[in-house]
PDB file of C-alpha atoms in Angstrom:
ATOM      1  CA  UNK A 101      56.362 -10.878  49.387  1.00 47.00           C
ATOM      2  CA  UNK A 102      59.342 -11.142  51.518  1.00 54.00           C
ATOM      3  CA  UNK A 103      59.998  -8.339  54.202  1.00 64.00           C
ATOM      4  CA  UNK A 104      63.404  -6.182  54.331  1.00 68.00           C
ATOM      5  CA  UNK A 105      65.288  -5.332  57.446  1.00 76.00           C
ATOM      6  CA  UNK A 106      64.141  -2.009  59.009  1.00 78.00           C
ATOM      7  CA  UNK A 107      67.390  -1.055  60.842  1.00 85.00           C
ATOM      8  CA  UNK A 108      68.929  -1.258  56.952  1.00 85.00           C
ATOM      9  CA  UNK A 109      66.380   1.398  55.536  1.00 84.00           C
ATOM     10  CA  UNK A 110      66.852   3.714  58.467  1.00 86.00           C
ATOM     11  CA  UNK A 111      70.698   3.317  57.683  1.00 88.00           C
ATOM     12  CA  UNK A 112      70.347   3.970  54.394  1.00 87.00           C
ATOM     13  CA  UNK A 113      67.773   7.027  54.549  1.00 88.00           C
ATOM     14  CA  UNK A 114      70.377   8.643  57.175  1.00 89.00           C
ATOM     15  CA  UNK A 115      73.295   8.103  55.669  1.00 90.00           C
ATOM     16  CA  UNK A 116      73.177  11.252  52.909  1.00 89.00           C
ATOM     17  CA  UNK A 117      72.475  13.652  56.019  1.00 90.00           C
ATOM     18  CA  UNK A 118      75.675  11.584  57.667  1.00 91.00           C
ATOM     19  CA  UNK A 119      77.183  12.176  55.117  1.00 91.00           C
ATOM     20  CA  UNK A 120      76.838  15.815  54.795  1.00 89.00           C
ATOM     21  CA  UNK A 121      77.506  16.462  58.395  1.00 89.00           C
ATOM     22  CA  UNK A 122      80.678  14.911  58.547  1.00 90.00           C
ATOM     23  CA  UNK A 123      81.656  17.116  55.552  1.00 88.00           C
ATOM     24  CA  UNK A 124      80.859  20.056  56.983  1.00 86.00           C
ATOM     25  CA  UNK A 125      82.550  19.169  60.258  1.00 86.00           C
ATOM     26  CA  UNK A 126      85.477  17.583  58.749  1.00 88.00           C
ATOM     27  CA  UNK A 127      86.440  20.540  55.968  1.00 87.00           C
ATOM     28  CA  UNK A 128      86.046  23.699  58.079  1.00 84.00           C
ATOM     29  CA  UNK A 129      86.213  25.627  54.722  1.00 84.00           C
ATOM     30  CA  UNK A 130      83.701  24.027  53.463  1.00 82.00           C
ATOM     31  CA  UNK A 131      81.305  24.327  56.396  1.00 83.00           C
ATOM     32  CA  UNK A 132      82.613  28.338  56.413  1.00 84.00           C
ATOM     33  CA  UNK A 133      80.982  29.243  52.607  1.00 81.00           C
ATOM     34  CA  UNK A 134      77.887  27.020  53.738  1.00 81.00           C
ATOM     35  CA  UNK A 135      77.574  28.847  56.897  1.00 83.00           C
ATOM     36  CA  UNK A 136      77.378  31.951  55.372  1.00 83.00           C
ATOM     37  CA  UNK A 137      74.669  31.190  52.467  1.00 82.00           C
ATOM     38  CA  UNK A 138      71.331  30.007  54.166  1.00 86.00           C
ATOM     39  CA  UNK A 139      70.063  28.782  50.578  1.00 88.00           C
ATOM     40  CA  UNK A 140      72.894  26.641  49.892  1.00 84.00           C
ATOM     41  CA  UNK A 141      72.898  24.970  53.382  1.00 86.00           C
ATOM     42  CA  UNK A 142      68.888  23.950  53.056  1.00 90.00           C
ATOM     43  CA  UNK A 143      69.226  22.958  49.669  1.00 89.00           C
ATOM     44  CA  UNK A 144      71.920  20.449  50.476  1.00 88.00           C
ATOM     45  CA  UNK A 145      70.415  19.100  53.698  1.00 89.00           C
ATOM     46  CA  UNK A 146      67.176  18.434  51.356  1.00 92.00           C
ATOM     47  CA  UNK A 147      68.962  17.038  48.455  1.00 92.00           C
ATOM     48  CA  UNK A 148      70.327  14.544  50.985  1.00 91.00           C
ATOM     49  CA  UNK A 149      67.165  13.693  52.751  1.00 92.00           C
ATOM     50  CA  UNK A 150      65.348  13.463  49.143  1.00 94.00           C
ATOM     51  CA  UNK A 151      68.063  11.025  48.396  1.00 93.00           C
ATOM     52  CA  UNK A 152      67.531   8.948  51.372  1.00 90.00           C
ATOM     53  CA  UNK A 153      64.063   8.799  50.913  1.00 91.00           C
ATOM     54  CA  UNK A 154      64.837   7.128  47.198  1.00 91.00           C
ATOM     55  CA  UNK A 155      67.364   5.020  49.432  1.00 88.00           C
ATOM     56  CA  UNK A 156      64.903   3.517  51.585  1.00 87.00           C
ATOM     57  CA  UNK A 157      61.975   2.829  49.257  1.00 86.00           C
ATOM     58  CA  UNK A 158      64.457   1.083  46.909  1.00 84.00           C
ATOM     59  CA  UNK A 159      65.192  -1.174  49.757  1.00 82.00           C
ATOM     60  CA  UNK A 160      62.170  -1.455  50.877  1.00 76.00           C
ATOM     61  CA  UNK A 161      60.943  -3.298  47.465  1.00 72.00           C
ATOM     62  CA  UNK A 162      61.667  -6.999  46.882  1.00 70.00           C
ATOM     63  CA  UNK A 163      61.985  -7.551  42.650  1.00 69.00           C
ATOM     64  CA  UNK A 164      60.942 -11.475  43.315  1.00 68.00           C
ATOM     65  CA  UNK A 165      58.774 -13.067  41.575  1.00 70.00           C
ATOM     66  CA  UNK A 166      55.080 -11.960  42.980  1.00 74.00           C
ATOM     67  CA  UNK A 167      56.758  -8.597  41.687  1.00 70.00           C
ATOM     68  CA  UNK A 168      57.184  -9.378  38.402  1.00 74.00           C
ATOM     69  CA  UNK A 169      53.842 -11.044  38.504  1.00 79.00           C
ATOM     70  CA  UNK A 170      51.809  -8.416  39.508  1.00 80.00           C
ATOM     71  CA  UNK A 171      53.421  -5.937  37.558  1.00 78.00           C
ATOM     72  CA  UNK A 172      52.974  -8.133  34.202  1.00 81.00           C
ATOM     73  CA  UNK A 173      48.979  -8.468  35.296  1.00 84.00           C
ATOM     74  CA  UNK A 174      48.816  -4.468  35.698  1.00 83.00           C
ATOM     75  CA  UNK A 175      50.017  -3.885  32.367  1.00 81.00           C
ATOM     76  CA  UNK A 176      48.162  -6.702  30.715  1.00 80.00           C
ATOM     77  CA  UNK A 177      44.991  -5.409  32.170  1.00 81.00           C
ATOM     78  CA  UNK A 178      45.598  -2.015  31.390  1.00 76.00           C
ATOM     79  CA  UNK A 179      46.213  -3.057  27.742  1.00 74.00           C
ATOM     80  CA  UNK A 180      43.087  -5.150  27.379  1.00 74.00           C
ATOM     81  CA  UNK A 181      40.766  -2.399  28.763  1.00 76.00           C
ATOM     82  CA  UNK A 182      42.457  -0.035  25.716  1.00 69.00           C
ATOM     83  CA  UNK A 183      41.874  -2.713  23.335  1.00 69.00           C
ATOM     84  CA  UNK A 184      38.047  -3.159  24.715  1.00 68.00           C
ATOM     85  CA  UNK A 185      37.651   0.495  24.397  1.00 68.00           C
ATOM     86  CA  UNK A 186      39.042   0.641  20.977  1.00 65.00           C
ATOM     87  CA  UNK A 187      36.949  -1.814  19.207  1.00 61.00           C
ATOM     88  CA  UNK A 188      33.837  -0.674  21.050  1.00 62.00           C
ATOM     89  CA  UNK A 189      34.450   2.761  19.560  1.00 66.00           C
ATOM     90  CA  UNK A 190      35.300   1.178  16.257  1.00 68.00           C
ATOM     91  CA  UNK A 191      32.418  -0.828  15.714  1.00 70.00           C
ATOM     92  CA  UNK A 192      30.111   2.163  16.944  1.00 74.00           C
ATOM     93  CA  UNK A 193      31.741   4.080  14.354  1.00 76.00           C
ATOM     94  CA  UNK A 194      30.869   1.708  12.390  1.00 76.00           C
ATOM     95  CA  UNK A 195      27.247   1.368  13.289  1.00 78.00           C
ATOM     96  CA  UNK A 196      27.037   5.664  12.843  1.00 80.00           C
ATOM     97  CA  UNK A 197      28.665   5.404   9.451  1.00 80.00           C
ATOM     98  CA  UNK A 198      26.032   2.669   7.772  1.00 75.00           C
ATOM     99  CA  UNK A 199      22.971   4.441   9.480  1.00 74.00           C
ATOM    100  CA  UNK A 200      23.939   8.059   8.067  1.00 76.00           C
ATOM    101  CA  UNK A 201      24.526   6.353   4.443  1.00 72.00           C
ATOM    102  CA  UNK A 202      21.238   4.435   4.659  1.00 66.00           C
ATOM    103  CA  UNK A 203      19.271   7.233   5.710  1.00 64.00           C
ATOM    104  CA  UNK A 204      20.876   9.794   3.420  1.00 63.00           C
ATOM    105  CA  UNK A 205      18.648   9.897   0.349  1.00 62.00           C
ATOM    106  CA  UNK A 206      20.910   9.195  -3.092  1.00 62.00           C
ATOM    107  CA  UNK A 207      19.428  11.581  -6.301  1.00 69.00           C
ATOM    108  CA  UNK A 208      19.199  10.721  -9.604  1.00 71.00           C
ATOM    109  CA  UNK A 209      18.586   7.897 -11.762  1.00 74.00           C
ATOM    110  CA  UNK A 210      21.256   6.148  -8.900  1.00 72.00           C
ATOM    111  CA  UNK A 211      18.903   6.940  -6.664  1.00 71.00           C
ATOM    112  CA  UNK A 212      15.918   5.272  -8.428  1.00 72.00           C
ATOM    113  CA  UNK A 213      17.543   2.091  -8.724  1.00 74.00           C
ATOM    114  CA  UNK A 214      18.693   2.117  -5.177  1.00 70.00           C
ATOM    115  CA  UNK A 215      15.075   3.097  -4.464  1.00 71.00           C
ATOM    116  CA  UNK A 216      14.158   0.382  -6.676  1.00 71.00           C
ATOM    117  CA  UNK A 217      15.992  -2.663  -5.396  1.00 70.00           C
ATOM    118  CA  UNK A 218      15.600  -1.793  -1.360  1.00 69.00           C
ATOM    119  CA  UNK A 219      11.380  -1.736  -2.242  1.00 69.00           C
ATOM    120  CA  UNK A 220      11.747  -5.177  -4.186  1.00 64.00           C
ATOM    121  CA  UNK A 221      12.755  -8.772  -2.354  1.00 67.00           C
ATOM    122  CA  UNK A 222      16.313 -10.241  -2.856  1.00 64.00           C
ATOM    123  CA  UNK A 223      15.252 -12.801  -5.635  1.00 65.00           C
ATOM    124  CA  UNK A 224      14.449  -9.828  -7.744  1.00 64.00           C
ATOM    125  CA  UNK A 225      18.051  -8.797  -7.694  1.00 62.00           C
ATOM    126  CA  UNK A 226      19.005 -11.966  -9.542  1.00 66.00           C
ATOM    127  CA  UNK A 227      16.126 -11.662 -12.325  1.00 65.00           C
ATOM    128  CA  UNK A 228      17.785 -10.861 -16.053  1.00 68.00           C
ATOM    129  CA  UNK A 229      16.860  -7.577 -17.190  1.00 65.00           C
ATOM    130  CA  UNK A 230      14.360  -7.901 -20.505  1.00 66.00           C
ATOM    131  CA  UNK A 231      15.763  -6.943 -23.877  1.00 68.00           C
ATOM    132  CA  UNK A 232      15.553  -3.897 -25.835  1.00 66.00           C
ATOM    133  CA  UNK A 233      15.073  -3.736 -29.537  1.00 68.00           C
ATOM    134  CA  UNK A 234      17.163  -1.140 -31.333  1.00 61.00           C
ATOM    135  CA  UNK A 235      16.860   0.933 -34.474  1.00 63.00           C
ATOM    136  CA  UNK A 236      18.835   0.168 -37.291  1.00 59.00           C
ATOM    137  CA  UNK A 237      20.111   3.381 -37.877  1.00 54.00           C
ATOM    138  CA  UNK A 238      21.667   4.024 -34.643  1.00 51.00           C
ATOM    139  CA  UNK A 239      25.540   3.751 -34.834  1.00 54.00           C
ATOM    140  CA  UNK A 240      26.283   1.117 -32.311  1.00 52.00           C
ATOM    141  CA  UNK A 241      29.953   0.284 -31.051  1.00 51.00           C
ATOM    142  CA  UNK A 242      30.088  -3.438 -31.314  1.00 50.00           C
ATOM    143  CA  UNK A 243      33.688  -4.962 -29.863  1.00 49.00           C
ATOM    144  CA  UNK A 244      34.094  -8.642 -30.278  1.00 49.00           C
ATOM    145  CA  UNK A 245      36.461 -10.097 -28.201  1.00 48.00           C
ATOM    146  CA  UNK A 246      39.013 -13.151 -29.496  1.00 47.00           C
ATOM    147  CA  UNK A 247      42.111 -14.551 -27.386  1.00 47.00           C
ATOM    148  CA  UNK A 248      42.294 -11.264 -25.766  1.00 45.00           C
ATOM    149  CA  UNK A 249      42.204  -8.907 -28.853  1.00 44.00           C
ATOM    150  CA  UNK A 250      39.668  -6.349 -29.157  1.00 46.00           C
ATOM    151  CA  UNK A 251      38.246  -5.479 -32.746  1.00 47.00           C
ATOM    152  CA  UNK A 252      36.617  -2.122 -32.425  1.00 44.00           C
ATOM    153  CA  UNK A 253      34.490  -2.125 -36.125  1.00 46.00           C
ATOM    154  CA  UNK A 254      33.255   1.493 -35.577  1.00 50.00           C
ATOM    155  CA  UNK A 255      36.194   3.467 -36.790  1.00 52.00           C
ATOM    156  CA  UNK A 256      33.596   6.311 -36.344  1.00 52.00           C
ATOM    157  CA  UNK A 257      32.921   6.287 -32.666  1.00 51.00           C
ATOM    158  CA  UNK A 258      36.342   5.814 -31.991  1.00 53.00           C
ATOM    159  CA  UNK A 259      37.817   8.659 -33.798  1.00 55.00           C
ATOM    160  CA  UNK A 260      35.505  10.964 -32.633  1.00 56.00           C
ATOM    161  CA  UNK A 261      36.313   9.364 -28.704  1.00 56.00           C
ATOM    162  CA  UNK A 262      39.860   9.872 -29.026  1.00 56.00           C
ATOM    163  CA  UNK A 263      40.954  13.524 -27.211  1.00 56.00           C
ATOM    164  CA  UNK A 264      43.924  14.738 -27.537  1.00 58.00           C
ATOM    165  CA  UNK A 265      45.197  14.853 -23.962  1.00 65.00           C
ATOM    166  CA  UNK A 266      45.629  18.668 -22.803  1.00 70.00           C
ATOM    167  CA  UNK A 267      49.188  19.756 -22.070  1.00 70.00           C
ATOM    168  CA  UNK A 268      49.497  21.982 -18.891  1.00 74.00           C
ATOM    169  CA  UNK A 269      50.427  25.794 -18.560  1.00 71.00           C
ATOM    170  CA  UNK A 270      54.044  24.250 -17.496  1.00 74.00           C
ATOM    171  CA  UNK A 271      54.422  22.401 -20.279  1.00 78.00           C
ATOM    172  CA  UNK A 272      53.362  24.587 -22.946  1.00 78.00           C
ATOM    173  CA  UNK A 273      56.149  27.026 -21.716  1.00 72.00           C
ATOM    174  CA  UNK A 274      58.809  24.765 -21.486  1.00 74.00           C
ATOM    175  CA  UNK A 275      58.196  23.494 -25.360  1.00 81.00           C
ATOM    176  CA  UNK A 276      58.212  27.395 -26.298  1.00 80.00           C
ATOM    177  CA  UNK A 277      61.661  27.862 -24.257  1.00 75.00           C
ATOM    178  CA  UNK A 278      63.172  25.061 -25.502  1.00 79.00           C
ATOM    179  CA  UNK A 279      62.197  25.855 -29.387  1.00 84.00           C
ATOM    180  CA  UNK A 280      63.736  29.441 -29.144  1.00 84.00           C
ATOM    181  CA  UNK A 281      66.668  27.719 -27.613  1.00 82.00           C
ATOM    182  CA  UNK A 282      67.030  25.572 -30.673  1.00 88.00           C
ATOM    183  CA  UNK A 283      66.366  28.305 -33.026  1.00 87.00           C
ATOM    184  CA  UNK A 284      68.947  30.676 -31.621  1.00 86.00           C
ATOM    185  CA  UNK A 285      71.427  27.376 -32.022  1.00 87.00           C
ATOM    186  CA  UNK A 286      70.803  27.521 -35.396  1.00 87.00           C
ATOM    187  CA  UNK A 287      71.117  30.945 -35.774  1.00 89.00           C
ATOM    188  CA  UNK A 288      74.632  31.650 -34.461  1.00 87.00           C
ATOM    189  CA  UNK A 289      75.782  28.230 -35.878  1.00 88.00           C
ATOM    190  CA  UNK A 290      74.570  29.939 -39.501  1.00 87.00           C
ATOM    191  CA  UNK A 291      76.822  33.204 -38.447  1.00 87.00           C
ATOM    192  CA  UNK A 292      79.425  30.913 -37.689  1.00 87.00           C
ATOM    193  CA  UNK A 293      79.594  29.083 -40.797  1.00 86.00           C
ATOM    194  CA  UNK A 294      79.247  31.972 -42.830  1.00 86.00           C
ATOM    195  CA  UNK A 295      81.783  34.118 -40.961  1.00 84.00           C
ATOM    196  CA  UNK A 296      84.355  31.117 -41.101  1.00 84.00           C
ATOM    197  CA  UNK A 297      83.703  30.701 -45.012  1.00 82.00           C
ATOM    198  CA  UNK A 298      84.511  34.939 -45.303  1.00 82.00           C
ATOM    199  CA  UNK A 299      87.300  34.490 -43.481  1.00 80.00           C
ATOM    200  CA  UNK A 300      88.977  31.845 -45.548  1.00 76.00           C
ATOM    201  CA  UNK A 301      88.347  33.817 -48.917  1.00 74.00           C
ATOM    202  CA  UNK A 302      89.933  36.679 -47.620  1.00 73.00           C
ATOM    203  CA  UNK A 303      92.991  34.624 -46.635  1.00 74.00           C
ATOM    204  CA  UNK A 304      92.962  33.248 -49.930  1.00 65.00           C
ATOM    205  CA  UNK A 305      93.021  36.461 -51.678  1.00 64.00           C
ATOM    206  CA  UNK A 306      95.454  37.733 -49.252  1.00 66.00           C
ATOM    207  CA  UNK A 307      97.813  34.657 -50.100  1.00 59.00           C
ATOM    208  CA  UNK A 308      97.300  34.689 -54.039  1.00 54.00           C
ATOM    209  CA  UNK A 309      95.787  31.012 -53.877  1.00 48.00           C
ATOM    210  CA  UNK A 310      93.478  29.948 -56.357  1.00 47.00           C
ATOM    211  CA  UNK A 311      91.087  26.421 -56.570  1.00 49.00           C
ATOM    212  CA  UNK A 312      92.465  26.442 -60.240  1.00 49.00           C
ATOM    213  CA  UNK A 313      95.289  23.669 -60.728  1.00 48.00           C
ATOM    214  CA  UNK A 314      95.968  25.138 -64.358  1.00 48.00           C
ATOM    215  CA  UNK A 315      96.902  28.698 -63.777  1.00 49.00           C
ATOM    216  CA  UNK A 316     100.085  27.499 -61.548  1.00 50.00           C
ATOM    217  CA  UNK A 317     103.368  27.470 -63.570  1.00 50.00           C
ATOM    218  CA  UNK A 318     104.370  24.214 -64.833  1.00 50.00           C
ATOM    219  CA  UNK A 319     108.159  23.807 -64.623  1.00 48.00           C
ATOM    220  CA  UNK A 320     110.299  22.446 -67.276  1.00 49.00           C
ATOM    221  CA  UNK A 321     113.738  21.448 -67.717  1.00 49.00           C
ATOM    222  CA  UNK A 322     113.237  22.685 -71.441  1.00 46.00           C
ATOM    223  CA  UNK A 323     115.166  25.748 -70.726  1.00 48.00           C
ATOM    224  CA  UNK A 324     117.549  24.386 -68.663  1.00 53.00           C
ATOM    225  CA  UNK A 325     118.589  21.786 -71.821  1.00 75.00           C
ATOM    226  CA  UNK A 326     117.849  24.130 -75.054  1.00 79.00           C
ATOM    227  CA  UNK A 327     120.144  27.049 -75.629  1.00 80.00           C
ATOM    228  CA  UNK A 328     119.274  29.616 -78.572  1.00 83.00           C
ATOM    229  CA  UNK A 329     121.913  30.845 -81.184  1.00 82.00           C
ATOM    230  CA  UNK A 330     122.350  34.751 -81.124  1.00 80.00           C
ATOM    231  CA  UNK A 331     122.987  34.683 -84.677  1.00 81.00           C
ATOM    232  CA  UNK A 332     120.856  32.347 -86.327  1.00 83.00           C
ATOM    233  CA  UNK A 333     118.325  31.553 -83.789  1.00 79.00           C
ATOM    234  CA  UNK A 334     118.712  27.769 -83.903  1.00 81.00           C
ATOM    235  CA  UNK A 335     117.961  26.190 -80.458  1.00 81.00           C
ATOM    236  CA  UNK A 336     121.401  23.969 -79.346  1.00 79.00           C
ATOM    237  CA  UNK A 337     121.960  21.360 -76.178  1.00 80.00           C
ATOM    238  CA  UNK A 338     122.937  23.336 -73.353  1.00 77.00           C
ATOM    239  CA  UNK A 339     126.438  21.021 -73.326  1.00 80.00           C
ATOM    240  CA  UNK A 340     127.018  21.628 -76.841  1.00 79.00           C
ATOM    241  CA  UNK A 341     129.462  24.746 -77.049  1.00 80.00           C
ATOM    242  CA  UNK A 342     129.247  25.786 -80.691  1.00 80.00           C
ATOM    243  CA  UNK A 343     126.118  26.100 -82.707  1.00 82.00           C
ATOM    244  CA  UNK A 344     124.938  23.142 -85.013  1.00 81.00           C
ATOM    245  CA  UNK A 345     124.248  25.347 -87.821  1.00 79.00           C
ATOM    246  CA  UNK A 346     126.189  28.424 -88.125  1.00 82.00           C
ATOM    247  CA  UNK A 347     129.142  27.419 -85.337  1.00 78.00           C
ATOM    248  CA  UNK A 348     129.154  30.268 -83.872  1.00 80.00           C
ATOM    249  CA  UNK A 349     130.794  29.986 -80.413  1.00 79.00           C
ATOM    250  CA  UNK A 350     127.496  29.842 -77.395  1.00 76.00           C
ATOM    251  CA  UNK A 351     128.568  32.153 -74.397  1.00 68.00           C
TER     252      UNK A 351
END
């Protein structure tokens, strides 16, 4: 590793207390309120020797490349003994898990066979299990399988497998709310209707309309044309002045 200058570091870890001084000295106000407040004057003469310190051991370290070097082999190393650590614990893990589950004892008919095939040699494992007559009269479940359809020929099993799936508390509620929500729709859209058909008779009746074409007047131009006779009655054209029949003179 190459080697620094040493008159360079001392300049450089003197230079904040140089600094400093020739502020004091130079601003006499300065140096006054600094004077006066022993805390302020050691903290700042500190804070500059801290910072030449930082100076100097900056310098004093040469980033080639046996730098980078050892640096890169530090925190390789460091890595790898994590990693080593890691799978070491891992794998004893590992080694606790298998020995608690093979010496915890498993109940049941589970346990039997377990029981069953550690006690027997490894070419047992592979032997087919004998058959097993059955009764006629059980009710068996027989699915036949056929380009990936299953026939299930027991109706009977099946219907009685099928549950109806349970709703939840939630749900249930919800339905209820949302029924009496309908219901009370209906309800006022009933009042509605029935209000708006009470309203329109009344207006009817109010207005002397009627659904019946036949009791409206029909006009007719009859007595516009026909004028009666005051003495004989006889009905005479409106342009006609004197009567047909009598000629009597038609006001």
């Amino acid at each position: 590793m190459a080697e620094r200058s040493g008159t360079i570091a001392a300049a450089l870890f003197l230079m904040p207390s140089i600094c400093v001084i020739s502020i004091r000295y130079g601003l006499p106000t300065v140096n006054e309120v600094i004077s006066n407040d022993i805390i302020i004057e050691l903290g700042i003469h500190s804070l500059a020797l801290l910072i030449g310190i930082f100076m100097y051991v900056k310098y004093g370290v040469v980033e080639d490349h046996e730098y980078h070097r050892s640096a890169i082999i530090k925190r390789l190393s460091k890595s790898y003994s994590q990693e080593d650590k890691g799978l070491w614990d891992k794998s004893d893990n590992a080694m606790l898990k298998l020995e608690e589950n093979a010496k915890s004892s498993v109940k049941g008919r589970k346990g039997q066979l377990v029981q069953a095939k550690m006690s027997g040699n490894i070419g047992s494992l592979n032997v087919e299990s004998s058959e097993i007559e059955v009764e006629e009269d059980l009710d068996i479940e027989i699915v036949t399988h056929h380009r990936g359809v299953n026939t299930i020929i027991d109706e009977k099993v099946l219907e009685n497998r099928i549950v109806k799936p349970k709703k939840s508390f939630i749900t249930r509620r919800l339905e209820k709310s949302a029924s009496r929500r309908i219901e009370r729709k209906k309800i006022k859209q009933q009042r509605k209707n029935t209000n708006e058909n009470t309203n329109f008779a009344k207006s009817k009746t109010i207005n002397g309309e009627s659904d019946n074409h036949w009791d409206m007047p029909i006009s007719s131009n009859l007595t516009k044309s026909v004028v009666p006779c005051k003495e004989c009655g006889t009905l005479n054209n409106s342009t006609n002045p004197y009567c047909t029949s009598c000629g009597t003179y038609l006001s």
